[in-house]
Amino acid sequence: MSGQHPSRSLAVVEVIRFRGHDRAYHDYVQVLVGAAIAEAERQGWAVIRLAADQGEDALLARTEDADAILLMGGEDIAPAFYGGIAGYDGESRHLEAADAAQIALARRAIARETPLLGICRGLQIVNVALGGTLIQHLGEQSIHKNHGVPVREVMATHPVRLAAGSLVAGLLGGATVDVQSAHHQAVDRVGAGLVVTGRAPDGHVEAVEHESAPVLAVQWHPEDPGAPAGQLEALIASLDRVATPLSFAA
């Protein structure tokens, strides 16, 4: 076992627990969240699985004593939170209560220097929480998602260039890694205090780290069954650390 933290808790936070309107999507999310939970437990974390749609007050209360936070993927963030417009191409349903709750949780984690890992939407939540904005639709020809296919075939494979000396490069052991992604939105303006540490071949942001807080977020899905072996393990292991300022030039 790669880590033993029997008294330490990890809050795994998703947007909503059940998606009865789309059973195929619901079932696939269970695979992804389940993989992350299984790996965290393998590393010795006591996992608390929470849904953000319970609202800001409830989510903050239930994570008050969490030693680390993992923000999972999910639906688009409502445009009002980053100054965007409604009615954009590819728009999914919005759960504003969940958005507000996750944004508040991310801000508190950064203020308290609580280790936080964001996956896909989790990266976008961190960015928006710090005043960043989003590109609302990357287009149907984007390399970041397979369009018009069943949900279990939506993941696209592409490389990501990692910044030399960054935490994520050290964790994944190279300047370039292959990833599985399924997103139609991406970071536009980068939030305050964040440093871009990974980019796709088309230039879009794929990883960010905070300049002083122990926060790492990736736009791809290391928890997908098709992801390269060891990625999820290494990224979850990053939660077992204290705040250390970045030591490389962005």
mmCIF file of C-alpha atoms in Angstrom:
data_model
loop_
_atom_site.group_PDB
_atom_site.id
_atom_site.type_symbol
_atom_site.label_atom_id
_atom_site.label_comp_id
_atom_site.label_asym_id
_atom_site.label_seq_id
_atom_site.Cartn_x
_atom_site.Cartn_y
_atom_site.Cartn_z
ATOM 1 C CA MET A 1 0.000 0.000 0.000
ATOM 2 C CA SER A 2 1.457 3.356 -1.055
ATOM 3 C CA GLY A 3 0.256 5.358 1.940
ATOM 4 C CA GLN A 4 -1.272 4.815 5.349
ATOM 5 C CA HIS A 5 -3.435 7.562 6.833
ATOM 6 C CA PRO A 6 -6.015 5.736 8.978
ATOM 7 C CA SER A 7 -6.956 8.908 10.866
ATOM 8 C CA ARG A 8 -7.007 11.223 7.820
ATOM 9 C CA SER A 9 -10.135 11.920 5.817
ATOM 10 C CA LEU A 10 -10.547 12.736 2.138
ATOM 11 C CA ALA A 11 -13.761 14.405 0.973
ATOM 12 C CA VAL A 12 -14.579 13.213 -2.553
ATOM 13 C CA VAL A 13 -17.040 15.792 -3.853
ATOM 14 C CA GLU A 14 -19.183 15.317 -6.949
ATOM 15 C CA VAL A 15 -21.852 17.602 -8.394
ATOM 16 C CA ILE A 16 -24.858 15.386 -7.710
ATOM 17 C CA ARG A 17 -25.194 11.826 -6.474
ATOM 18 C CA PHE A 18 -27.884 10.534 -8.849
ATOM 19 C CA ARG A 19 -28.676 11.385 -12.463
ATOM 20 C CA GLY A 20 -31.989 9.668 -13.101
ATOM 21 C CA HIS A 21 -32.570 11.646 -16.291
ATOM 22 C CA ASP A 22 -29.616 9.899 -18.003
ATOM 23 C CA ARG A 23 -28.940 6.386 -16.752
ATOM 24 C CA ALA A 24 -25.975 5.740 -19.067
ATOM 25 C CA TYR A 25 -24.211 8.886 -17.867
ATOM 26 C CA HIS A 26 -25.057 8.074 -14.250
ATOM 27 C CA ASP A 27 -23.601 4.580 -14.590
ATOM 28 C CA TYR A 28 -20.401 5.890 -16.184
ATOM 29 C CA VAL A 29 -19.935 8.471 -13.447
ATOM 30 C CA GLN A 30 -20.144 5.670 -10.890
ATOM 31 C CA VAL A 31 -17.217 3.970 -12.638
ATOM 32 C CA LEU A 32 -15.137 7.149 -12.540
ATOM 33 C CA VAL A 33 -15.939 8.187 -8.970
ATOM 34 C CA GLY A 34 -15.663 4.606 -7.806
ATOM 35 C CA ALA A 35 -12.162 4.301 -9.268
ATOM 36 C CA ALA A 36 -11.021 7.459 -7.482
ATOM 37 C CA ILE A 37 -12.481 6.300 -4.174
ATOM 38 C CA ALA A 38 -10.953 2.840 -4.506
ATOM 39 C CA GLU A 39 -7.493 4.281 -5.161
ATOM 40 C CA ALA A 40 -7.776 6.744 -2.277
ATOM 41 C CA GLU A 41 -8.806 3.965 0.077
ATOM 42 C CA ARG A 42 -5.958 1.814 -1.212
ATOM 43 C CA GLN A 43 -3.625 4.627 -0.207
ATOM 44 C CA GLY A 44 -5.119 4.598 3.280
ATOM 45 C CA TRP A 45 -7.523 7.551 3.186
ATOM 46 C CA ALA A 46 -10.857 7.444 5.009
ATOM 47 C CA VAL A 47 -13.143 8.609 2.196
ATOM 48 C CA ILE A 48 -16.286 10.692 2.643
ATOM 49 C CA ARG A 49 -18.338 10.818 -0.577
ATOM 50 C CA LEU A 50 -20.425 13.976 -0.853
ATOM 51 C CA ALA A 51 -22.697 15.650 -3.403
ATOM 52 C CA ALA A 52 -22.437 19.430 -3.764
ATOM 53 C CA ASP A 53 -26.081 19.962 -4.695
ATOM 54 C CA GLN A 54 -26.914 19.810 -0.978
ATOM 55 C CA GLY A 55 -25.880 23.467 -0.921
ATOM 56 C CA GLU A 56 -23.030 25.622 0.321
ATOM 57 C CA ASP A 57 -23.768 25.575 4.052
ATOM 58 C CA ALA A 58 -24.238 21.815 4.180
ATOM 59 C CA LEU A 59 -21.148 21.047 2.088
ATOM 60 C CA LEU A 60 -18.909 23.351 4.109
ATOM 61 C CA ALA A 61 -20.194 21.868 7.346
ATOM 62 C CA ARG A 62 -19.680 18.277 6.216
ATOM 63 C CA THR A 63 -16.129 18.999 5.028
ATOM 64 C CA GLU A 64 -15.133 21.134 8.009
ATOM 65 C CA ASP A 65 -12.715 18.535 9.357
ATOM 66 C CA ALA A 66 -11.595 16.974 6.058
ATOM 67 C CA ASP A 67 -7.823 16.674 5.706
ATOM 68 C CA ALA A 68 -7.949 16.842 1.894
ATOM 69 C CA ILE A 69 -10.430 17.528 -0.907
ATOM 70 C CA LEU A 70 -10.979 15.827 -4.278
ATOM 71 C CA LEU A 71 -13.289 17.666 -6.691
ATOM 72 C CA MET A 72 -14.624 15.346 -9.393
ATOM 73 C CA GLY A 73 -15.938 16.016 -12.897
ATOM 74 C CA GLY A 74 -19.503 16.680 -13.991
ATOM 75 C CA GLU A 75 -21.847 19.194 -15.556
ATOM 76 C CA ASP A 76 -20.948 22.673 -16.851
ATOM 77 C CA ILE A 77 -20.588 25.470 -14.310
ATOM 78 C CA ALA A 78 -23.409 28.021 -14.638
ATOM 79 C CA PRO A 79 -22.157 30.995 -16.714
ATOM 80 C CA ALA A 80 -23.194 33.543 -14.072
ATOM 81 C CA PHE A 81 -20.295 32.416 -11.881
ATOM 82 C CA TYR A 82 -17.665 33.529 -14.407
ATOM 83 C CA GLY A 83 -19.412 36.265 -16.381
ATOM 84 C CA GLY A 84 -20.374 34.029 -19.292
ATOM 85 C CA ILE A 85 -23.546 33.978 -21.365
ATOM 86 C CA ALA A 86 -26.299 31.370 -21.454
ATOM 87 C CA GLY A 87 -27.348 29.552 -24.603
ATOM 88 C CA TYR A 88 -23.863 28.583 -25.797
ATOM 89 C CA ASP A 89 -23.177 25.570 -28.024
ATOM 90 C CA GLY A 90 -22.954 22.273 -26.174
ATOM 91 C CA GLU A 91 -24.516 23.714 -23.011
ATOM 92 C CA SER A 92 -25.386 21.119 -20.368
ATOM 93 C CA ARG A 93 -27.843 21.535 -17.528
ATOM 94 C CA HIS A 94 -26.664 23.693 -14.641
ATOM 95 C CA LEU A 95 -26.871 23.045 -10.913
ATOM 96 C CA GLU A 96 -26.224 26.473 -9.409
ATOM 97 C CA ALA A 97 -26.425 25.300 -5.791
ATOM 98 C CA ALA A 98 -23.694 22.743 -6.460
ATOM 99 C CA ASP A 99 -21.559 25.321 -8.288
ATOM 100 C CA ALA A 100 -21.781 27.786 -5.403
ATOM 101 C CA ALA A 101 -20.989 25.078 -2.869
ATOM 102 C CA GLN A 102 -17.916 23.787 -4.704
ATOM 103 C CA ILE A 103 -16.615 27.301 -5.341
ATOM 104 C CA ALA A 104 -16.936 28.114 -1.639
ATOM 105 C CA LEU A 105 -15.219 24.853 -0.733
ATOM 106 C CA ALA A 106 -12.332 25.535 -3.108
ATOM 107 C CA ARG A 107 -11.859 29.041 -1.713
ATOM 108 C CA ARG A 108 -11.820 27.762 1.848
ATOM 109 C CA ALA A 109 -9.360 24.993 0.995
ATOM 110 C CA ILE A 110 -6.990 27.513 -0.567
ATOM 111 C CA ALA A 111 -7.313 29.900 2.378
ATOM 112 C CA ARG A 112 -6.655 27.092 4.865
ATOM 113 C CA GLU A 113 -3.994 25.440 2.682
ATOM 114 C CA THR A 114 -5.955 22.201 2.685
ATOM 115 C CA PRO A 115 -4.599 19.852 -0.011
ATOM 116 C CA LEU A 116 -6.948 19.816 -2.989
ATOM 117 C CA LEU A 117 -6.977 17.851 -6.235
ATOM 118 C CA GLY A 118 -9.350 18.850 -9.030
ATOM 119 C CA ILE A 119 -10.332 16.596 -11.924
ATOM 120 C CA CYS A 120 -11.915 18.018 -15.118
ATOM 121 C CA ARG A 121 -14.774 20.209 -13.801
ATOM 122 C CA GLY A 122 -12.746 20.321 -10.587
ATOM 123 C CA LEU A 123 -10.042 22.291 -12.402
ATOM 124 C CA GLN A 124 -12.651 24.678 -13.775
ATOM 125 C CA ILE A 125 -14.166 25.151 -10.297
ATOM 126 C CA VAL A 126 -10.760 26.093 -8.877
ATOM 127 C CA ASN A 127 -10.174 28.507 -11.744
ATOM 128 C CA VAL A 128 -13.583 30.172 -11.403
ATOM 129 C CA ALA A 129 -13.252 30.304 -7.600
ATOM 130 C CA LEU A 130 -10.136 32.431 -8.074
ATOM 131 C CA GLY A 131 -11.705 34.812 -10.581
ATOM 132 C CA GLY A 132 -10.850 32.957 -13.769
ATOM 133 C CA THR A 133 -13.097 32.477 -16.781
ATOM 134 C CA LEU A 134 -13.941 29.649 -19.169
ATOM 135 C CA ILE A 135 -14.046 29.072 -22.898
ATOM 136 C CA GLN A 136 -17.640 27.921 -23.180
ATOM 137 C CA HIS A 137 -17.337 25.521 -26.118
ATOM 138 C CA LEU A 138 -14.257 24.148 -27.850
ATOM 139 C CA GLY A 139 -16.171 23.014 -30.923
ATOM 140 C CA GLU A 140 -17.136 19.702 -32.461
ATOM 141 C CA GLN A 141 -13.669 19.141 -33.936
ATOM 142 C CA SER A 142 -11.895 19.528 -30.593
ATOM 143 C CA ILE A 143 -9.279 16.928 -29.660
ATOM 144 C CA HIS A 144 -10.600 16.947 -26.089
ATOM 145 C CA LYS A 145 -13.748 14.877 -26.520
ATOM 146 C CA ASN A 146 -15.269 12.304 -28.876
ATOM 147 C CA HIS A 147 -18.573 13.736 -30.076
ATOM 148 C CA GLY A 148 -21.672 11.838 -31.166
ATOM 149 C CA VAL A 149 -20.713 8.553 -29.493
ATOM 150 C CA PRO A 150 -22.120 6.574 -26.537
ATOM 151 C CA VAL A 151 -20.971 7.972 -23.181
ATOM 152 C CA ARG A 152 -18.528 5.132 -22.547
ATOM 153 C CA GLU A 153 -16.720 6.047 -25.773
ATOM 154 C CA VAL A 154 -16.556 9.788 -25.123
ATOM 155 C CA MET A 155 -12.971 9.850 -23.824
ATOM 156 C CA ALA A 156 -10.394 11.137 -26.313
ATOM 157 C CA THR A 157 -6.673 10.433 -26.041
ATOM 158 C CA HIS A 158 -4.145 13.210 -26.559
ATOM 159 C CA PRO A 159 -0.762 14.310 -25.185
ATOM 160 C CA VAL A 160 -0.167 17.036 -22.612
ATOM 161 C CA ARG A 161 3.070 19.010 -22.250
ATOM 162 C CA LEU A 162 4.023 19.484 -18.603
ATOM 163 C CA ALA A 163 6.075 22.386 -17.273
ATOM 164 C CA ALA A 164 9.599 21.417 -16.246
ATOM 165 C CA GLY A 165 9.995 21.455 -12.474
ATOM 166 C CA SER A 166 6.257 21.452 -11.804
ATOM 167 C CA LEU A 167 4.625 19.179 -9.266
ATOM 168 C CA VAL A 168 2.576 17.408 -11.925
ATOM 169 C CA ALA A 169 5.653 16.701 -14.068
ATOM 170 C CA GLY A 170 7.404 15.246 -11.048
ATOM 171 C CA LEU A 171 4.411 13.101 -10.166
ATOM 172 C CA LEU A 172 3.905 11.724 -13.676
ATOM 173 C CA GLY A 173 7.584 11.416 -14.523
ATOM 174 C CA GLY A 174 7.987 13.188 -17.818
ATOM 175 C CA ALA A 175 7.686 16.292 -19.942
ATOM 176 C CA THR A 176 4.804 14.839 -21.959
ATOM 177 C CA VAL A 177 2.058 12.430 -20.929
ATOM 178 C CA ASP A 178 -0.892 10.891 -22.735
ATOM 179 C CA VAL A 179 -4.280 11.531 -21.141
ATOM 180 C CA GLN A 180 -7.948 10.640 -21.433
ATOM 181 C CA SER A 181 -10.219 13.664 -21.660
ATOM 182 C CA ALA A 182 -13.894 14.400 -22.253
ATOM 183 C CA HIS A 183 -14.481 18.129 -21.883
ATOM 184 C CA HIS A 184 -15.992 20.725 -24.197
ATOM 185 C CA GLN A 185 -14.983 23.723 -22.056
ATOM 186 C CA ALA A 186 -11.570 24.962 -20.952
ATOM 187 C CA VAL A 187 -9.787 27.655 -18.986
ATOM 188 C CA ASP A 188 -9.765 31.086 -20.623
ATOM 189 C CA ARG A 189 -8.484 33.703 -18.178
ATOM 190 C CA VAL A 190 -6.417 32.014 -15.463
ATOM 191 C CA GLY A 191 -7.511 32.618 -11.874
ATOM 192 C CA ALA A 192 -5.425 34.619 -9.396
ATOM 193 C CA GLY A 193 -2.575 32.654 -7.855
ATOM 194 C CA LEU A 194 -2.749 29.803 -10.370
ATOM 195 C CA VAL A 195 0.135 28.767 -12.605
ATOM 196 C CA VAL A 196 -0.460 26.801 -15.804
ATOM 197 C CA THR A 197 1.657 23.624 -15.648
ATOM 198 C CA GLY A 198 0.188 21.604 -18.507
ATOM 199 C CA ARG A 199 -1.078 22.350 -22.008
ATOM 200 C CA ALA A 200 -2.576 20.307 -24.836
ATOM 201 C CA PRO A 201 -1.128 20.475 -28.376
ATOM 202 C CA ASP A 202 -3.777 23.075 -29.269
ATOM 203 C CA GLY A 203 -2.592 25.297 -26.428
ATOM 204 C CA HIS A 204 -5.529 24.807 -24.086
ATOM 205 C CA VAL A 205 -4.833 24.551 -20.360
ATOM 206 C CA GLU A 206 -4.656 20.989 -19.034
ATOM 207 C CA ALA A 207 -3.102 21.419 -15.569
ATOM 208 C CA VAL A 208 -2.816 24.202 -13.015
ATOM 209 C CA GLU A 209 -1.123 24.508 -9.649
ATOM 210 C CA HIS A 210 -1.462 27.181 -6.996
ATOM 211 C CA GLU A 211 1.587 29.345 -6.400
ATOM 212 C CA SER A 212 1.533 28.755 -2.637
ATOM 213 C CA ALA A 213 -1.375 26.529 -1.537
ATOM 214 C CA PRO A 214 -1.244 22.721 -2.016
ATOM 215 C CA VAL A 215 -3.654 22.761 -4.958
ATOM 216 C CA LEU A 216 -3.263 20.766 -8.174
ATOM 217 C CA ALA A 217 -5.925 20.359 -10.843
ATOM 218 C CA VAL A 218 -5.976 18.525 -14.166
ATOM 219 C CA GLN A 219 -8.443 18.869 -17.008
ATOM 220 C CA TRP A 220 -8.240 15.211 -17.966
ATOM 221 C CA HIS A 221 -9.572 12.005 -16.351
ATOM 222 C CA PRO A 222 -6.867 9.895 -14.674
ATOM 223 C CA GLU A 223 -9.653 7.818 -13.103
ATOM 224 C CA ASP A 224 -10.976 6.607 -16.465
ATOM 225 C CA PRO A 225 -10.453 2.863 -17.091
ATOM 226 C CA GLY A 226 -8.489 3.721 -20.246
ATOM 227 C CA ALA A 227 -6.067 6.117 -18.536
ATOM 228 C CA PRO A 228 -2.381 5.164 -18.412
ATOM 229 C CA ALA A 229 -1.487 3.000 -15.436
ATOM 230 C CA GLY A 230 -0.213 4.912 -12.441
ATOM 231 C CA GLN A 231 -1.659 8.343 -13.249
ATOM 232 C CA LEU A 232 -4.505 8.200 -10.761
ATOM 233 C CA GLU A 233 -2.267 6.720 -8.085
ATOM 234 C CA ALA A 234 0.323 9.474 -8.487
ATOM 235 C CA LEU A 235 -2.174 12.333 -8.528
ATOM 236 C CA ILE A 236 -4.054 11.147 -5.457
ATOM 237 C CA ALA A 237 -0.712 10.677 -3.712
ATOM 238 C CA SER A 238 -0.159 14.428 -4.235
ATOM 239 C CA LEU A 239 -2.793 15.064 -1.557
ATOM 240 C CA ASP A 240 -0.357 13.783 1.050
ATOM 241 C CA ARG A 241 1.684 16.961 1.180
ATOM 242 C CA VAL A 242 1.852 20.376 2.768
ATOM 243 C CA ALA A 243 1.896 23.721 1.027
ATOM 244 C CA THR A 244 5.171 24.308 -0.821
ATOM 245 C CA PRO A 245 5.603 27.341 -3.124
ATOM 246 C CA LEU A 246 6.269 26.558 -6.768
ATOM 247 C CA SER A 247 9.968 26.696 -7.602
ATOM 248 C CA PHE A 248 9.959 26.947 -11.380
ATOM 249 C CA ALA A 249 9.453 29.721 -13.877
ATOM 250 C CA ALA A 250 6.027 29.634 -15.477
#
